[in-house]
PDB file of C-alpha atoms and ligand atoms in Angstrom:
ATOM      1  CA  MET A   1      -0.195   0.260   0.007  1.00 90.00           C
ATOM      2  CA  GLY A   2       1.518   3.280  -0.664  1.00 97.00           C
ATOM      3  CA  PHE A   3       1.403   6.359   1.955  1.00 98.00           C
ATOM      4  CA  SER A   4      -1.342   8.470   0.538  1.00 98.00           C
ATOM      5  CA  GLU A   5      -3.638   4.558   1.056  1.00 98.00           C
ATOM      6  CA  VAL A   6      -2.623   4.503   4.219  1.00 98.00           C
ATOM      7  CA  LEU A   7      -2.813   8.188   4.911  1.00 98.00           C
ATOM      8  CA  ARG A   8      -6.442   7.892   3.723  1.00 98.00           C
ATOM      9  CA  ALA A   9      -7.271   4.540   5.287  1.00 98.00           C
ATOM     10  CA  ALA A  10      -5.990   6.058   8.799  1.00 98.00           C
ATOM     11  CA  THR A  11      -7.913   9.036   8.977  1.00 98.00           C
ATOM     12  CA  TRP A  12     -11.058   8.249   7.420  1.00 98.00           C
ATOM     13  CA  SER A  13     -13.248   8.225  10.632  1.00 98.00           C
ATOM     14  CA  ASP A  14     -11.618  11.378  11.177  1.00 98.00           C
ATOM     15  CA  HIS A  15     -13.578  11.961   7.875  1.00 98.00           C
ATOM     16  CA  ALA A  16     -16.756  10.524   8.677  1.00 96.00           C
ATOM     17  CA  SER A  17     -16.811  13.140  11.809  1.00 94.00           C
ATOM     18  CA  ALA A  18     -15.817  16.253   9.794  1.00 94.00           C
ATOM     19  CA  GLU A  19     -18.594  15.304   7.286  1.00 94.00           C
ATOM     20  CA  ASP A  20     -21.448  14.703   9.462  1.00 93.00           C
ATOM     21  CA  ASP A  21     -20.839  17.954  10.939  1.00 92.00           C
ATOM     22  CA  GLY A  22     -24.130  19.452  11.767  1.00 93.00           C
ATOM     23  CA  TYR A  23     -23.334  23.343  10.244  1.00 96.00           C
ATOM     24  CA  LEU A  24     -22.277  21.763   6.864  1.00 96.00           C
ATOM     25  CA  LYS A  25     -25.486  19.541   7.472  1.00 95.00           C
ATOM     26  CA  SER A  26     -27.597  22.575   7.499  1.00 96.00           C
ATOM     27  CA  LEU A  27     -26.023  24.181   5.266  1.00 97.00           C
ATOM     28  CA  MET A  28     -26.505  21.743   2.561  1.00 96.00           C
ATOM     29  CA  ALA A  29     -29.929  21.359   3.671  1.00 96.00           C
ATOM     30  CA  GLY A  30     -30.428  25.072   2.243  1.00 96.00           C
ATOM     31  CA  ARG A  31     -31.513  26.042   6.281  1.00 96.00           C
ATOM     32  CA  LEU A  32     -28.724  28.941   6.895  1.00 96.00           C
ATOM     33  CA  SER A  33     -28.586  32.834   5.638  1.00 95.00           C
ATOM     34  CA  PRO A  34     -26.090  33.953   3.414  1.00 96.00           C
ATOM     35  CA  GLU A  35     -24.320  35.523   5.985  1.00 95.00           C
ATOM     36  CA  ALA A  36     -24.749  32.422   7.932  1.00 96.00           C
ATOM     37  CA  TYR A  37     -22.630  30.865   5.351  1.00 98.00           C
ATOM     38  CA  GLY A  38     -20.450  34.167   4.862  1.00 98.00           C
ATOM     39  CA  ALA A  39     -19.676  33.358   8.632  1.00 98.00           C
ATOM     40  CA  MET A  40     -17.784  29.736   7.391  1.00 98.00           C
ATOM     41  CA  VAL A  41     -15.904  31.862   4.308  1.00 98.00           C
ATOM     42  CA  ALA A  42     -14.614  34.242   6.914  1.00 98.00           C
ATOM     43  CA  GLN A  43     -12.839  31.354   8.774  1.00 98.00           C
ATOM     44  CA  HIS A  44     -11.770  29.945   5.668  1.00 98.00           C
ATOM     45  CA  TYR A  45      -9.851  33.179   4.969  1.00 98.00           C
ATOM     46  CA  PHE A  46      -8.076  33.382   7.965  1.00 98.00           C
ATOM     47  CA  ALA A  47      -7.030  29.447   7.756  1.00 98.00           C
ATOM     48  CA  TYR A  48      -5.797  29.611   3.905  1.00 98.00           C
ATOM     49  CA  LEU A  49      -3.843  32.990   4.532  1.00 98.00           C
ATOM     50  CA  ALA A  50      -2.017  31.038   7.488  1.00 98.00           C
ATOM     51  CA  LEU A  51      -1.637  27.551   4.972  1.00 98.00           C
ATOM     52  CA  ASP A  52      -0.799  29.633   1.707  1.00 98.00           C
ATOM     53  CA  GLY A  53       1.439  31.641   3.678  1.00 98.00           C
ATOM     54  CA  ALA A  54       3.478  28.478   4.917  1.00 98.00           C
ATOM     55  CA  ALA A  55       3.351  27.271   1.159  1.00 98.00           C
ATOM     56  CA  LYS A  56       5.198  30.493   0.168  1.00 97.00           C
ATOM     57  CA  ALA A  57       7.719  30.012   3.096  1.00 96.00           C
ATOM     58  CA  LEU A  58       8.385  26.183   1.402  1.00 97.00           C
ATOM     59  CA  ALA A  59       8.227  26.525  -1.981  1.00 96.00           C
ATOM     60  CA  ASP A  60      12.127  26.033  -2.280  1.00 96.00           C
ATOM     61  CA  HIS A  61      12.103  23.237   0.266  1.00 97.00           C
ATOM     62  CA  PRO A  62      13.392  19.787  -1.146  1.00 97.00           C
ATOM     63  CA  VAL A  63      10.722  17.664   0.559  1.00 97.00           C
ATOM     64  CA  ALA A  64       7.533  20.435   1.266  1.00 97.00           C
ATOM     65  CA  GLY A  65       8.411  22.258  -2.160  1.00 98.00           C
ATOM     66  CA  ALA A  66       6.545  19.300  -4.269  1.00 98.00           C
ATOM     67  CA  PHE A  67       3.393  20.062  -2.018  1.00 98.00           C
ATOM     68  CA  VAL A  68       3.199  23.731  -3.087  1.00 98.00           C
ATOM     69  CA  PHE A  69       0.713  24.657  -5.830  1.00 98.00           C
ATOM     70  CA  PRO A  70       0.399  28.386  -6.312  1.00 98.00           C
ATOM     71  CA  GLU A  71      -2.105  27.813  -8.501  1.00 97.00           C
ATOM     72  CA  LEU A  72      -4.455  26.670  -5.512  1.00 98.00           C
ATOM     73  CA  TYR A  73      -3.684  29.842  -3.150  1.00 98.00           C
ATOM     74  CA  ARG A  74      -6.729  30.856  -1.606  1.00 98.00           C
ATOM     75  CA  GLU A  75      -6.747  34.602  -1.000  1.00 98.00           C
ATOM     76  CA  GLU A  76      -8.320  36.308  -3.982  1.00 98.00           C
ATOM     77  CA  ALA A  77     -10.983  33.783  -4.167  1.00 98.00           C
ATOM     78  CA  LEU A  78     -12.111  33.918  -0.593  1.00 98.00           C
ATOM     79  CA  VAL A  79     -12.170  37.790  -1.148  1.00 98.00           C
ATOM     80  CA  ARG A  80     -14.154  37.620  -4.384  1.00 98.00           C
ATOM     81  CA  ASP A  81     -16.487  35.109  -2.214  1.00 98.00           C
ATOM     82  CA  LEU A  82     -16.313  37.711   0.885  1.00 98.00           C
ATOM     83  CA  THR A  83     -17.277  40.909  -1.444  1.00 98.00           C
ATOM     84  CA  THR A  84     -20.084  39.244  -2.640  1.00 98.00           C
ATOM     85  CA  ILE A  85     -21.804  38.140   0.265  1.00 97.00           C
ATOM     86  CA  PHE A  86     -20.820  40.994   2.995  1.00 97.00           C
ATOM     87  CA  GLY A  87     -19.966  43.905   0.592  1.00 97.00           C
ATOM     88  CA  ALA A  88     -17.028  46.004   0.137  1.00 98.00           C
ATOM     89  CA  ASN A  89     -16.938  46.416   3.540  1.00 98.00           C
ATOM     90  CA  TRP A  90     -16.407  42.791   4.259  1.00 98.00           C
ATOM     91  CA  ALA A  91     -13.623  42.994   6.536  1.00 98.00           C
ATOM     92  CA  ASP A  92     -15.459  44.885   8.831  1.00 97.00           C
ATOM     93  CA  HIS A  93     -17.683  42.206   9.462  1.00 94.00           C
ATOM     94  CA  ILE A  94     -14.896  39.029   9.847  1.00 97.00           C
ATOM     95  CA  GLU A  95     -12.982  38.180  12.238  1.00 98.00           C
ATOM     96  CA  PRO A  96     -11.105  34.512  13.335  1.00 98.00           C
ATOM     97  CA  SER A  97     -13.263  32.554  15.967  1.00 98.00           C
ATOM     98  CA  LYS A  98     -11.027  30.970  18.964  1.00 98.00           C
ATOM     99  CA  PRO A  99     -11.596  27.496  17.089  1.00 98.00           C
ATOM    100  CA  THR A 100      -9.570  29.547  13.614  1.00 98.00           C
ATOM    101  CA  GLN A 101      -7.082  30.916  16.558  1.00 98.00           C
ATOM    102  CA  THR A 102      -6.247  27.673  17.611  1.00 98.00           C
ATOM    103  CA  LEU A 103      -6.221  26.270  13.737  1.00 98.00           C
ATOM    104  CA  VAL A 104      -3.916  28.571  12.695  1.00 98.00           C
ATOM    105  CA  ALA A 105      -1.728  28.790  15.652  1.00 98.00           C
ATOM    106  CA  ARG A 106      -0.942  24.811  14.875  1.00 98.00           C
ATOM    107  CA  ILE A 107      -0.416  25.590  11.406  1.00 98.00           C
ATOM    108  CA  ASN A 108       2.120  28.179  11.718  1.00 98.00           C
ATOM    109  CA  GLN A 109       3.753  26.012  14.601  1.00 98.00           C
ATOM    110  CA  VAL A 110       4.141  23.118  12.373  1.00 96.00           C
ATOM    111  CA  ALA A 111       5.028  24.902   8.782  1.00 91.00           C
ATOM    112  CA  ASP A 112       8.662  24.932   9.243  1.00 87.00           C
ATOM    113  CA  ARG A 113       8.407  20.998   9.175  1.00 93.00           C
ATOM    114  CA  PRO A 114       7.461  19.609   6.117  1.00 96.00           C
ATOM    115  CA  GLY A 115       4.979  16.717   7.823  1.00 97.00           C
ATOM    116  CA  GLY A 116       3.272  19.306   9.679  1.00 98.00           C
ATOM    117  CA  TYR A 117       2.636  21.271   6.512  1.00 98.00           C
ATOM    118  CA  ILE A 118       1.861  18.392   4.505  1.00 98.00           C
ATOM    119  CA  ALA A 119      -0.656  17.391   6.975  1.00 98.00           C
ATOM    120  CA  HIS A 120      -2.764  20.187   6.986  1.00 98.00           C
ATOM    121  CA  HIS A 121      -2.479  21.043   3.352  1.00 98.00           C
ATOM    122  CA  TYR A 122      -3.546  17.673   2.484  1.00 98.00           C
ATOM    123  CA  THR A 123      -6.625  17.748   4.652  1.00 98.00           C
ATOM    124  CA  ARG A 124      -8.023  21.118   3.241  1.00 98.00           C
ATOM    125  CA  TYR A 125      -6.959  20.862   0.057  1.00 98.00           C
ATOM    126  CA  LEU A 126      -7.792  17.098  -0.937  1.00 98.00           C
ATOM    127  CA  GLY A 127     -10.754  17.775   1.179  1.00 98.00           C
ATOM    128  CA  ASP A 128     -11.775  21.044  -1.184  1.00 98.00           C
ATOM    129  CA  LEU A 129     -10.920  19.347  -4.452  1.00 98.00           C
ATOM    130  CA  SER A 130     -13.054  16.256  -3.323  1.00 97.00           C
ATOM    131  CA  GLY A 131     -16.556  16.318  -1.378  1.00 96.00           C
ATOM    132  CA  GLY A 132     -15.788  20.114  -1.812  1.00 97.00           C
ATOM    133  CA  GLN A 133     -16.883  19.995  -5.311  1.00 97.00           C
ATOM    134  CA  PHE A 134     -20.194  18.619  -3.838  1.00 97.00           C
ATOM    135  CA  ILE A 135     -20.388  21.449  -1.549  1.00 97.00           C
ATOM    136  CA  ARG A 136     -19.984  23.869  -4.134  1.00 97.00           C
ATOM    137  CA  MET A 137     -22.735  22.508  -6.200  1.00 97.00           C
ATOM    138  CA  GLU A 138     -25.369  22.077  -3.743  1.00 97.00           C
ATOM    139  CA  LEU A 139     -24.509  26.014  -2.322  1.00 98.00           C
ATOM    140  CA  GLN A 140     -24.607  27.372  -6.026  1.00 97.00           C
ATOM    141  CA  LYS A 141     -28.204  26.035  -6.117  1.00 97.00           C
ATOM    142  CA  ILE A 142     -29.596  27.157  -3.106  1.00 97.00           C
ATOM    143  CA  TYR A 143     -27.627  30.473  -3.091  1.00 97.00           C
ATOM    144  CA  GLY A 144     -28.032  30.974  -6.812  1.00 96.00           C
ATOM    145  CA  TYR A 145     -24.293  32.202  -6.553  1.00 95.00           C
ATOM    146  CA  GLY A 146     -22.184  31.923 -10.463  1.00 90.00           C
ATOM    147  CA  ARG A 147     -18.572  32.328 -10.856  1.00 93.00           C
ATOM    148  CA  GLY A 148     -16.912  35.285 -10.052  1.00 95.00           C
ATOM    149  CA  GLY A 149     -18.522  35.658  -6.430  1.00 97.00           C
ATOM    150  CA  GLY A 150     -20.019  33.352  -4.019  1.00 98.00           C
ATOM    151  CA  VAL A 151     -18.375  30.446  -4.125  1.00 98.00           C
ATOM    152  CA  ASP A 152     -15.203  30.549  -6.335  1.00 98.00           C
ATOM    153  CA  PHE A 153     -13.089  29.309  -2.946  1.00 98.00           C
ATOM    154  CA  TYR A 154     -14.161  26.126  -4.827  1.00 98.00           C
ATOM    155  CA  TYR A 155     -13.389  26.931  -8.018  1.00 98.00           C
ATOM    156  CA  PHE A 156      -9.973  25.526  -8.876  1.00 98.00           C
ATOM    157  CA  ASP A 157      -8.163  26.536 -12.263  1.00 96.00           C
ATOM    158  CA  ILE A 158      -5.974  23.607 -12.548  1.00 97.00           C
ATOM    159  CA  GLY A 159      -7.569  21.572 -15.766  1.00 97.00           C
ATOM    160  CA  SER A 160      -8.983  17.756 -14.706  1.00 98.00           C
ATOM    161  CA  LEU A 161      -9.245  17.419 -10.833  1.00 98.00           C
ATOM    162  CA  PRO A 162      -9.249  13.649 -10.570  1.00 97.00           C
ATOM    163  CA  ARG A 163      -6.134  13.881 -12.429  1.00 98.00           C
ATOM    164  CA  PHE A 164      -4.757  16.517 -10.000  1.00 98.00           C
ATOM    165  CA  LYS A 165      -5.319  14.457  -7.316  1.00 98.00           C
ATOM    166  CA  ASP A 166      -3.931  11.506  -8.745  1.00 98.00           C
ATOM    167  CA  GLU A 167      -0.579  13.541  -9.127  1.00 98.00           C
ATOM    168  CA  TYR A 168      -1.081  14.527  -5.314  1.00 98.00           C
ATOM    169  CA  ARG A 169      -1.390  11.027  -4.113  1.00 98.00           C
ATOM    170  CA  ARG A 170       1.613  10.098  -6.091  1.00 98.00           C
ATOM    171  CA  ARG A 171       3.723  12.680  -4.559  1.00 98.00           C
ATOM    172  CA  LEU A 172       2.536  11.319  -0.886  1.00 98.00           C
ATOM    173  CA  ASP A 173       3.786   7.617  -2.267  1.00 98.00           C
ATOM    174  CA  ALA A 174       6.683   9.014  -3.265  1.00 98.00           C
ATOM    175  CA  LEU A 175       7.621  10.777  -0.142  1.00 98.00           C
ATOM    176  CA  ASP A 176      10.804   9.216   1.621  1.00 97.00           C
ATOM    177  CA  LEU A 177       9.144   8.396   4.942  1.00 97.00           C
ATOM    178  CA  ASP A 178       9.885   5.264   7.417  1.00 97.00           C
ATOM    179  CA  GLU A 179       7.132   4.046   9.783  1.00 97.00           C
ATOM    180  CA  ALA A 180       7.586   7.079  12.271  1.00 98.00           C
ATOM    181  CA  GLY A 181       7.509   9.765   9.989  1.00 97.00           C
ATOM    182  CA  GLN A 182       4.739   8.251   8.366  1.00 98.00           C
ATOM    183  CA  GLN A 183       2.836   8.043  11.881  1.00 98.00           C
ATOM    184  CA  ARG A 184       4.120  12.215  12.882  1.00 98.00           C
ATOM    185  CA  ILE A 185       2.229  12.833   9.332  1.00 98.00           C
ATOM    186  CA  ILE A 186      -0.710  10.366  10.373  1.00 98.00           C
ATOM    187  CA  ARG A 187      -1.157  12.034  13.678  1.00 98.00           C
ATOM    188  CA  GLU A 188      -0.798  15.492  12.388  1.00 98.00           C
ATOM    189  CA  THR A 189      -3.515  14.586   9.843  1.00 98.00           C
ATOM    190  CA  LYS A 190      -5.671  13.122  12.568  1.00 98.00           C
ATOM    191  CA  LEU A 191      -5.680  16.729  14.690  1.00 98.00           C
ATOM    192  CA  ALA A 192      -5.812  19.187  11.429  1.00 98.00           C
ATOM    193  CA  TYR A 193      -9.486  16.903  10.765  1.00 98.00           C
ATOM    194  CA  GLN A 194     -10.610  17.422  14.883  1.00 98.00           C
ATOM    195  CA  LEU A 195      -9.035  21.780  14.596  1.00 98.00           C
ATOM    196  CA  ASN A 196     -11.357  22.346  11.652  1.00 98.00           C
ATOM    197  CA  THR A 197     -14.408  20.087  12.470  1.00 98.00           C
ATOM    198  CA  GLU A 198     -14.278  22.525  15.596  1.00 97.00           C
ATOM    199  CA  VAL A 199     -14.224  25.260  13.606  1.00 98.00           C
ATOM    200  CA  LEU A 200     -17.348  23.743  12.380  1.00 98.00           C
ATOM    201  CA  GLY A 201     -18.882  23.324  15.448  1.00 97.00           C
ATOM    202  CA  ASP A 202     -18.404  26.943  16.401  1.00 97.00           C
ATOM    203  CA  LEU A 203     -19.826  27.849  13.503  1.00 97.00           C
ATOM    204  CA  GLY A 204     -22.819  25.457  14.447  1.00 95.00           C
ATOM    205  CA  ARG A 205     -23.491  27.182  17.618  1.00 92.00           C
ATOM    206  CA  LEU A 206     -23.485  30.535  16.398  1.00 90.00           C
ATOM    207  CA  ALA A 207     -25.942  29.309  13.661  1.00 87.00           C
ATOM    208  CA  ARG A 208     -28.214  27.899  16.195  1.00 86.00           C
ATOM    209  CA  ALA A 209     -27.628  30.980  17.983  1.00 83.00           C
ATOM    210  CA  ALA A 210     -28.640  33.585  15.433  1.00 80.00           C
ATOM    211  CA  ALA A 211     -31.903  31.024  14.509  1.00 74.00           C
TER     212      ALA A 211
HETATM  213  C1  HEM B 301     -20.886  17.667   3.206  1.00 72.36           C
HETATM  214  C2  HEM B 301     -19.530  16.916   3.928  1.00 72.36           C
HETATM  215  C3  HEM B 301     -18.552  16.377   3.194  1.00 72.36           C
HETATM  216  C4  HEM B 301     -18.720  15.411   2.006  1.00 72.36           C
HETATM  217  C5  HEM B 301     -19.871  15.489   1.441  1.00 72.36           C
HETATM  218  C6  HEM B 301     -17.111  14.781   1.527  1.00 72.36           C
HETATM  219  C7  HEM B 301     -16.979  13.852   1.000  1.00 72.36           C
HETATM  220  C8  HEM B 301     -15.724  13.808   0.420  1.00 72.36           C
HETATM  221  C9  HEM B 301     -15.517  12.407  -0.462  1.00 72.36           C
HETATM  222  C10 HEM B 301     -16.779  12.014  -1.765  1.00 72.36           C
HETATM  223  C11 HEM B 301     -14.584  12.330  -0.816  1.00 72.36           C
HETATM  224  C12 HEM B 301     -14.098  10.976  -1.672  1.00 72.36           C
HETATM  225  C13 HEM B 301     -13.202  11.836  -2.633  1.00 72.36           C
HETATM  226  C14 HEM B 301     -12.254  10.777  -3.724  1.00 72.36           C
HETATM  227  O1  HEM B 301     -12.488   9.647  -3.432  1.00 72.36           O
HETATM  228  O2  HEM B 301     -11.699  11.455  -4.620  1.00 72.36           O
HETATM  229  C15 HEM B 301     -13.697  13.203   0.302  1.00 72.36           C
HETATM  230  C16 HEM B 301     -12.378  13.261   0.028  1.00 72.36           C
HETATM  231  C17 HEM B 301     -11.636  13.702   1.160  1.00 72.36           C
HETATM  232  N1  HEM B 301     -12.096  14.928   2.188  1.00 72.36           N
HETATM  233 FE1  HEM B 301     -14.337  15.311   2.261  1.00 72.36          FE
HETATM  234  N2  HEM B 301     -16.347  15.352   2.534  1.00 72.36           N
HETATM  235  C18 HEM B 301     -16.900  16.520   3.121  1.00 72.36           C
HETATM  236  C19 HEM B 301     -15.888  17.145   4.137  1.00 72.36           C
HETATM  237  C20 HEM B 301     -14.794  17.114   4.766  1.00 72.36           C
HETATM  238  C21 HEM B 301     -14.318  18.116   5.457  1.00 72.36           C
HETATM  239  C22 HEM B 301     -14.571  19.431   6.327  1.00 72.36           C
HETATM  240  C23 HEM B 301     -13.239  17.840   5.206  1.00 72.36           C
HETATM  241  C24 HEM B 301     -11.542  18.123   5.947  1.00 72.36           C
HETATM  242  C25 HEM B 301     -11.819  19.426   7.059  1.00 72.36           C
HETATM  243  C26 HEM B 301     -12.708  16.390   4.503  1.00 72.36           C
HETATM  244  C27 HEM B 301     -11.560  16.305   4.076  1.00 72.36           C
HETATM  245  C28 HEM B 301     -11.509  15.423   2.838  1.00 72.36           C
HETATM  246  C29 HEM B 301     -10.230  15.392   2.603  1.00 72.36           C
HETATM  247  C30 HEM B 301      -8.517  15.472   2.694  1.00 72.36           C
HETATM  248  C31 HEM B 301     -10.347  13.512   1.412  1.00 72.36           C
HETATM  249  C32 HEM B 301      -9.024  13.132   0.423  1.00 72.36           C
HETATM  250  C33 HEM B 301      -9.335  11.799   1.363  1.00 72.36           C
HETATM  251  C34 HEM B 301      -8.189  10.884   0.405  1.00 72.36           C
HETATM  252  O3  HEM B 301      -8.754  10.701  -0.807  1.00 72.36           O
HETATM  253  O4  HEM B 301      -7.252  10.780   0.677  1.00 72.36           O
HETATM  254  N3  HEM B 301     -13.578  16.393   3.867  1.00 72.36           N
HETATM  255  N4  HEM B 301     -14.485  13.767   0.859  1.00 72.36           N
END
């Protein structure tokens, strides 16, 4: 089994908890206002500033550099989405939640180690390229957003997504890892799932309080 399969198998139960989140369920069921959806976009904004910032710093790294993809950077897409949802003064509407602050702190803490960076990058981007595409299609039906703002976060100009994901998995398989190195990435990926799920849990509490 290649490492991409090992990683997926070892963390798929963590994926189930993330996918089962109540906020995402309410969002997919069309029960949330555009602003309540925008609250998640705002949290993505802070998390991806950190993640893409880590990527930029690692661009020339001999190992992590294989997982730096400028074409995936999300800041510009997120700004278009936030502008569409909240208007030109979107920055006045958003701040990082406590769980997002924890996630960002963790990304920054581990970002100088290739395995730490790869774990967080994999958890977010392979998800955005997978289930994220389903989420985008549902959001477009619910809110009527087109390309150009609203759900641009989920649009990637990388050609065939399956081909990109295959190449990503090939790079995971090509990592030169002993058992301990594999376990370190698996542990950090589980933590990345947990921290991301806590961000969603907090959004769910806010959405329930506002309902
Ligand atoms: C409505 C919520 C979600 C749905 C329906 C969903 C669905 C899926 C599906 C169908 C795949 C498999 C795609 C494939 O084999 O190519 C997948 C993969 C993945 N998802 Fe999700 N997902 C959701 C939420 C999440 C969340 C919240 C995260 C992370 C925070 C996440 C992270 C991932 C990752 C990392 C993979 C790649 C696994 C791998 O193949 O190694 N997903 N998702």
